[in-house]
Coordinates of C-alpha atoms in Angstrom, one line a residue:
M1 CA 4.8 -5.1 -0.4
P2 CA 6.4 -6.3 -3.7
S3 CA 4.3 -8.2 -6.1
D4 CA 4.9 -9.4 -9.6
S5 CA 2.6 -11.8 -11.6
S6 CA 5.5 -13.2 -13.6
S7 CA 7.3 -14.2 -10.3
T8 CA 4.4 -15.9 -8.5
N9 CA 6.3 -19.1 -7.7
V10 CA 9.7 -17.5 -7.0
P11 CA 10.6 -16.4 -3.4
F12 CA 10.8 -12.6 -3.3
K13 CA 14.5 -12.6 -2.4
D14 CA 15.4 -14.6 -5.5
W15 CA 14.3 -11.7 -7.7
F16 CA 18.0 -10.7 -7.0
G17 CA 19.7 -14.0 -7.5
A18 CA 23.1 -14.9 -9.1
S19 CA 21.7 -14.9 -12.6
R20 CA 20.3 -11.4 -12.1
Y21 CA 23.6 -10.1 -10.8
H22 CA 25.4 -11.5 -13.9
R23 CA 22.9 -9.8 -16.2
I24 CA 23.4 -6.5 -14.4
A25 CA 27.2 -6.9 -14.6
E26 CA 26.9 -7.5 -18.3
K27 CA 24.9 -4.4 -18.8
L28 CA 27.2 -2.3 -16.8
A29 CA 30.3 -3.6 -18.6
G30 CA 28.7 -2.8 -21.9
A31 CA 28.0 0.8 -20.8
E32 CA 31.3 1.5 -19.1
P33 CA 34.6 -0.2 -20.3
R34 CA 36.3 0.6 -16.9
F35 CA 33.6 -1.2 -14.9
D36 CA 35.2 -3.9 -12.7
R37 CA 32.9 -6.9 -13.3
E38 CA 34.9 -9.2 -11.0
L39 CA 34.6 -6.8 -8.1
F40 CA 30.9 -6.2 -8.7
L41 CA 30.1 -9.9 -8.7
R42 CA 32.3 -10.7 -5.7
I43 CA 30.5 -8.0 -3.6
A44 CA 27.1 -8.9 -4.9
L45 CA 27.4 -12.7 -4.5
E46 CA 29.3 -13.0 -1.3
G47 CA 26.9 -14.1 1.5
L48 CA 24.0 -14.0 -1.0
A49 CA 22.1 -17.0 0.6
E50 CA 21.9 -15.2 4.0
R51 CA 20.4 -11.9 2.6
E52 CA 16.7 -11.3 2.2
L53 CA 15.1 -9.2 -0.5
M54 CA 15.7 -5.7 0.7
A55 CA 19.3 -6.5 1.7
R56 CA 19.9 -8.0 -1.8
L57 CA 18.5 -4.8 -3.4
R58 CA 20.8 -2.7 -1.3
Q59 CA 23.8 -4.9 -2.1
T60 CA 23.3 -4.3 -5.8
S61 CA 23.8 -0.6 -5.1
V62 CA 26.9 -1.2 -2.9
A63 CA 28.5 -3.4 -5.5
A64 CA 27.8 -1.0 -8.4
D65 CA 29.3 1.9 -6.4
A66 CA 32.4 0.0 -5.7
A67 CA 32.8 -1.3 -9.3
L68 CA 32.0 1.8 -11.3
P69 CA 34.7 4.5 -11.7
G70 CA 34.3 8.2 -11.3
S71 CA 32.1 10.6 -9.4
F72 CA 28.4 10.2 -8.3
S73 CA 27.4 12.0 -11.5
D74 CA 29.6 9.7 -13.6
K75 CA 28.1 6.6 -12.1
V76 CA 24.5 7.9 -12.5
A77 CA 25.2 8.6 -16.1
V78 CA 26.1 4.9 -16.6
L79 CA 23.0 3.8 -14.8
R80 CA 20.9 6.1 -17.1
K81 CA 22.4 4.2 -20.1
I82 CA 21.4 0.8 -18.9
A83 CA 18.1 1.7 -17.2
A84 CA 15.2 -0.1 -18.9
P85 CA 11.9 -1.7 -17.9
E86 CA 12.4 -5.1 -16.3
S87 CA 10.0 -8.1 -16.4
N88 CA 9.9 -7.7 -12.7
S89 CA 9.3 -4.0 -11.9
F90 CA 10.6 -4.3 -8.3
V91 CA 14.1 -5.1 -9.7
G92 CA 14.2 -1.7 -11.3
I93 CA 14.1 -0.1 -7.9
W94 CA 17.8 -0.6 -7.5
Y95 CA 18.6 2.3 -9.8
A96 CA 16.8 4.7 -7.5
D97 CA 18.2 2.9 -4.4
F98 CA 21.7 3.8 -5.7
V99 CA 20.7 7.4 -5.9
G100 CA 19.2 7.4 -2.4
Q101 CA 22.4 5.9 -0.9
Y102 CA 25.1 7.9 -2.7
G103 CA 23.4 11.1 -3.8
T104 CA 22.5 12.9 -0.6
N105 CA 25.4 15.3 -1.1
H106 CA 24.2 16.1 -4.6
T107 CA 20.5 16.9 -4.0
K108 CA 19.6 18.6 -7.3
K109 CA 21.3 16.0 -9.5
A110 CA 19.9 13.2 -7.3
L111 CA 16.3 14.4 -7.5
A112 CA 16.6 14.7 -11.3
A113 CA 17.9 11.2 -11.4
L114 CA 15.1 9.9 -9.3
R115 CA 12.5 11.6 -11.5
Y116 CA 14.1 9.7 -14.4
F117 CA 14.6 6.3 -12.7
T118 CA 11.1 6.1 -11.1
R119 CA 9.6 5.0 -14.5
F120 CA 11.7 1.8 -14.4
G121 CA 11.1 1.0 -10.7
S122 CA 9.5 3.3 -8.2
A123 CA 11.8 5.7 -6.3
E124 CA 9.3 5.8 -3.4
F125 CA 11.9 4.4 -0.9
A126 CA 14.9 6.4 -2.2
I127 CA 13.2 9.8 -2.2
R128 CA 12.6 9.6 1.5
E129 CA 16.3 10.0 2.2
F130 CA 16.0 13.5 0.7
I131 CA 12.8 14.4 2.5
L132 CA 14.4 13.5 5.8
Q133 CA 17.5 15.5 4.9
D134 CA 15.9 18.6 3.3
P135 CA 12.1 18.4 3.5
E136 CA 11.4 21.9 2.3
F137 CA 13.5 21.7 -0.9
T138 CA 12.5 18.1 -1.7
L139 CA 8.8 18.6 -1.2
A140 CA 8.8 21.7 -3.3
E141 CA 10.3 19.6 -6.1
M142 CA 7.7 16.9 -5.5
I143 CA 4.9 19.4 -5.8
R144 CA 6.2 20.2 -9.3
W145 CA 6.3 16.5 -10.0
S146 CA 2.6 16.2 -9.2
T147 CA 1.8 18.0 -12.4
D148 CA 4.3 16.1 -14.6
Q149 CA 3.1 14.5 -17.8
N150 CA 4.4 11.0 -16.8
E151 CA 2.2 9.1 -14.4
H152 CA 5.1 7.4 -12.7
V153 CA 6.5 10.8 -11.7
R154 CA 3.1 12.0 -10.5
R155 CA 2.7 8.9 -8.5
L156 CA 6.1 9.3 -6.9
A157 CA 5.0 12.7 -5.7
S158 CA 2.3 11.1 -3.6
E159 CA 3.8 7.7 -2.8
G160 CA 7.2 9.0 -1.9
S161 CA 5.7 11.4 0.6
R162 CA 3.3 9.0 2.3
P163 CA 3.9 9.4 6.1
R164 CA 3.8 5.7 6.8
L165 CA 4.9 4.0 3.6
P166 CA 5.1 0.2 4.2
W167 CA 8.7 -1.0 3.9
G168 CA 9.9 2.6 3.8
K169 CA 11.4 4.9 6.4
Q170 CA 8.7 6.7 8.4
L171 CA 8.5 10.4 7.8
G172 CA 8.1 11.6 11.4
S173 CA 7.6 15.2 10.6
L174 CA 4.7 14.4 8.2
V175 CA 3.2 12.0 10.6
A176 CA 3.0 14.9 13.1
D177 CA 1.9 17.5 10.5
P178 CA 0.7 16.2 7.1
R179 CA -0.1 19.7 5.7
P180 CA 3.1 20.1 3.7
T181 CA 1.8 17.4 1.2
R182 CA -1.6 19.0 0.8
E183 CA -0.8 20.7 -2.5
I184 CA 0.4 17.4 -4.0
L185 CA -2.8 15.6 -3.0
D186 CA -4.9 18.5 -4.3
N187 CA -3.1 18.4 -7.7
L188 CA -3.7 14.6 -8.0
C189 CA -7.2 14.2 -6.7
E190 CA -8.7 14.1 -10.2
D191 CA -5.9 12.3 -11.9
E192 CA -6.8 10.1 -14.9
S193 CA -4.4 7.3 -13.8
L194 CA -5.7 4.7 -11.5
Y195 CA -2.0 4.0 -10.5
V196 CA -1.8 7.5 -9.2
R197 CA -5.2 7.6 -7.6
K198 CA -4.4 4.4 -5.6
S199 CA -1.4 6.2 -4.2
V200 CA -3.4 9.3 -3.2
A201 CA -5.9 7.1 -1.4
N202 CA -3.2 5.2 0.4
H203 CA -1.5 8.5 1.3
L204 CA -4.7 9.8 2.9
N205 CA -5.4 6.5 4.6
D206 CA -1.9 6.8 6.2
I207 CA -2.8 10.3 7.5
S208 CA -6.2 9.1 8.8
K209 CA -4.5 7.0 11.4
D210 CA -3.2 10.1 13.1
H211 CA -5.4 13.0 11.8
P212 CA -8.9 11.8 10.9
D213 CA -10.4 15.3 11.0
Y214 CA -7.8 16.6 8.6
V215 CA -8.5 13.9 6.1
L216 CA -12.2 14.7 6.2
E217 CA -11.3 18.3 5.7
V218 CA -9.3 17.5 2.6
V219 CA -11.8 15.2 0.9
N220 CA -14.7 17.6 1.8
S221 CA -12.9 20.4 -0.1
W222 CA -12.8 18.3 -3.3
D223 CA -15.6 18.0 -5.9
Q224 CA -17.2 14.7 -4.9
R225 CA -19.2 14.7 -8.1
N226 CA -16.0 13.8 -10.0
P227 CA -15.9 9.9 -10.1
H228 CA -12.1 9.9 -9.7
V229 CA -12.4 12.0 -6.5
A230 CA -15.2 9.8 -5.2
W231 CA -13.1 6.7 -5.8
I232 CA -10.1 8.2 -3.9
T233 CA -12.4 9.3 -1.1
K234 CA -14.0 5.9 -0.6
H235 CA -10.6 4.1 -0.5
A236 CA -8.9 6.8 1.6
L237 CA -11.5 6.6 4.3
R238 CA -11.5 2.8 4.5
T239 CA -9.7 2.6 7.9
L240 CA -12.0 5.2 9.4
I241 CA -15.0 3.4 8.0
K242 CA -13.9 0.1 9.5
K243 CA -13.4 1.8 12.8
A244 CA -17.0 3.1 12.5
D245 CA -15.8 6.7 13.0
P246 CA -19.1 8.7 13.3
A247 CA -17.9 11.7 11.4
T248 CA -16.7 9.6 8.5
L249 CA -19.8 7.5 8.4
D250 CA -21.9 10.6 8.3
F251 CA -19.8 12.1 5.5
M252 CA -20.2 8.9 3.4
G253 CA -24.0 8.9 4.0
F254 CA -24.1 6.1 6.5
G255 CA -24.4 8.1 9.7
H256 CA -28.1 7.4 10.4
P257 CA -29.1 4.5 12.6
P258 CA -30.5 1.6 10.5
K259 CA -34.3 1.0 10.8
L260 CA -34.5 -2.7 10.8
A261 CA -37.1 -5.1 12.2
A262 CA -34.9 -8.1 12.2
V263 CA -31.2 -9.0 11.7
T264 CA -30.3 -12.7 11.8
L265 CA -26.8 -14.2 11.4
S266 CA -26.3 -17.9 10.9
L267 CA -22.9 -19.6 10.7
H268 CA -22.3 -23.0 9.1
P269 CA -20.9 -25.3 10.2
P270 CA -20.8 -24.3 13.8
Q271 CA -17.5 -26.2 14.2
V272 CA -14.9 -25.4 11.6
R273 CA -11.5 -27.1 11.1
L274 CA -8.5 -25.0 10.1
G275 CA -8.4 -25.0 6.3
D276 CA -12.2 -25.3 5.8
H277 CA -14.7 -22.7 4.8
L278 CA -17.2 -20.9 7.1
T279 CA -20.5 -19.8 5.5
L280 CA -22.1 -16.6 6.8
S281 CA -25.8 -16.2 6.1
L282 CA -27.4 -12.9 6.9
E283 CA -31.1 -12.0 6.8
I284 CA -32.3 -8.4 7.2
L285 CA -35.9 -7.0 7.3
S286 CA -36.5 -3.3 7.0
R287 CA -39.0 -1.4 9.1
G288 CA -38.3 1.9 7.4
S289 CA -41.1 3.7 5.6
T290 CA -38.5 5.0 3.0
A291 CA -35.4 3.5 1.4
Q292 CA -32.2 3.6 3.5
S293 CA -28.5 3.3 2.6
L294 CA -26.8 0.5 4.6
L295 CA -23.1 -0.2 5.0
I296 CA -22.8 -3.8 6.0
D297 CA -19.6 -5.2 7.5
Y298 CA -18.8 -8.3 9.6
V299 CA -16.3 -8.5 12.4
V300 CA -14.4 -11.6 13.4
H301 CA -13.0 -11.7 16.9
Y302 CA -9.9 -14.0 16.4
V303 CA -8.7 -16.0 19.4
K304 CA -5.1 -15.1 20.3
A305 CA -2.4 -17.3 21.8
S306 CA -2.9 -15.5 25.1
G307 CA -6.6 -16.5 25.2
G308 CA -7.8 -13.0 24.4
T309 CA -9.2 -11.8 21.1
S310 CA -8.3 -9.4 18.3
R311 CA -11.0 -8.0 16.0
K312 CA -10.8 -7.8 12.2
V313 CA -13.4 -5.9 10.2
F314 CA -14.3 -7.3 6.7
K315 CA -16.3 -5.4 4.1
W316 CA -19.4 -7.1 2.9
K317 CA -22.0 -4.9 1.2
E318 CA -23.2 -1.4 0.5
I319 CA -26.9 -1.3 -0.5
M320 CA -29.9 0.8 -0.7
L321 CA -32.6 -1.2 1.1
G322 CA -36.2 -0.3 0.0
S323 CA -39.1 0.4 2.3
K324 CA -40.3 -2.7 4.2
S325 CA -37.9 -4.8 2.1
S326 CA -35.9 -7.9 3.1
L327 CA -32.4 -8.8 2.2
T328 CA -30.5 -12.2 2.3
L329 CA -26.7 -12.3 1.9
K330 CA -24.3 -15.2 1.9
K331 CA -20.6 -15.3 2.1
R332 CA -17.9 -18.0 2.4
Q333 CA -14.7 -17.4 4.2
L334 CA -11.7 -19.7 4.2
I335 CA -10.3 -20.2 7.6
R336 CA -6.6 -20.7 7.2
D337 CA -3.3 -19.3 8.5
F338 CA -1.6 -16.4 6.7
S339 CA 1.8 -14.8 7.2
T340 CA -0.1 -12.0 9.0
R341 CA -2.4 -14.2 11.0
K342 CA -2.1 -17.4 12.9
H343 CA -5.3 -19.1 14.1
Y344 CA -5.9 -20.6 17.5
A345 CA -8.5 -23.0 18.6
G346 CA -11.6 -21.8 20.5
S347 CA -14.9 -20.0 20.2
H348 CA -14.8 -17.1 17.7
Q349 CA -17.4 -14.4 17.8
V350 CA -18.7 -12.8 14.6
D351 CA -20.5 -9.5 14.7
I352 CA -22.7 -7.9 12.1
Q353 CA -21.9 -4.2 11.9
I354 CA -24.4 -2.0 10.0
N355 CA -23.7 1.8 9.6
G356 CA -21.1 1.4 12.3
R357 CA -23.4 -0.2 14.8
T358 CA -23.2 -3.8 16.0
L359 CA -26.7 -5.3 15.6
T360 CA -26.2 -9.0 16.1
S361 CA -23.6 -11.7 16.8
N362 CA -23.0 -15.4 16.6
H363 CA -20.2 -17.8 17.3
F364 CA -18.3 -20.7 15.6
N365 CA -15.8 -23.0 17.2
L366 CA -12.4 -23.5 15.5
I367 CA -10.8 -26.9 15.7
L368 CA -7.1 -27.2 14.8

């Protein structure tokens, strides 16, 4: 999902608007005298209003290919001249997109171009064209990238080979068998860059949806005493933790049943209007004779249009609860529609899940 703090109030698709295309045309004309500015703008701007973000990104490549003279190598050479960091990093993806669309018959030159362009706008989408076409050769190159001095190149090695990259083409062979990317992940598990570590965690989280045992095998082979490894592991296992996968909870130190004398959940107000806040109040009393580690989540069962429900797990707290100790937690949650969730009126169940076990529940009524 694209994001850019400087473009908060601008619709995503307008990151590629008329003014952007004119600026790109100016750069290309300055780098290549034979560039056909009129043709570029005609192709880029025709039907612009009907195109969404990714279509506008692609149209930039289509227009550049039509308006630049020469071979693929000649055109890439021009793009290298004008490539520079943009105020909106997503815009810079178009350089790599051009390579992904027109470089599949020039693999070695194309991969070298992607390695260069990824520092101006990630090549994570474009590289997938080459993985799909020649996985062995491309992944071998990406393994080399995983030891590159540039963090953008190292991140591309992981992000570009994610089996289920959002907005990107799914890599079916890696969904079925994720082992070919193992060396990339091993090389990056202690990376100093948070930008890279986030990608490694997301890569493993992708794999966990199909091969949970394999993911546990990978992280178990790493040195968990390293704080970078520990951070990756926690975020890589987030889906399995939310699913209360027993092996994962045990690996993370939350496999034991909680020893609690009382667990009480209060919801206020009991009737909530869409757009208002719901306050969750949780009281826990330990009956354990020793301290115990607790992973506390809450689960909301959202009412669907059909009348059924869908559950959503929310992280709440990780805590070491002392012997015979009590704990009080409060949390406010805004109940409003999102692009990914529409609310429906009715009784909504809320569960408290501790160490993967549902220990108590309550309900609130949603009024539209």
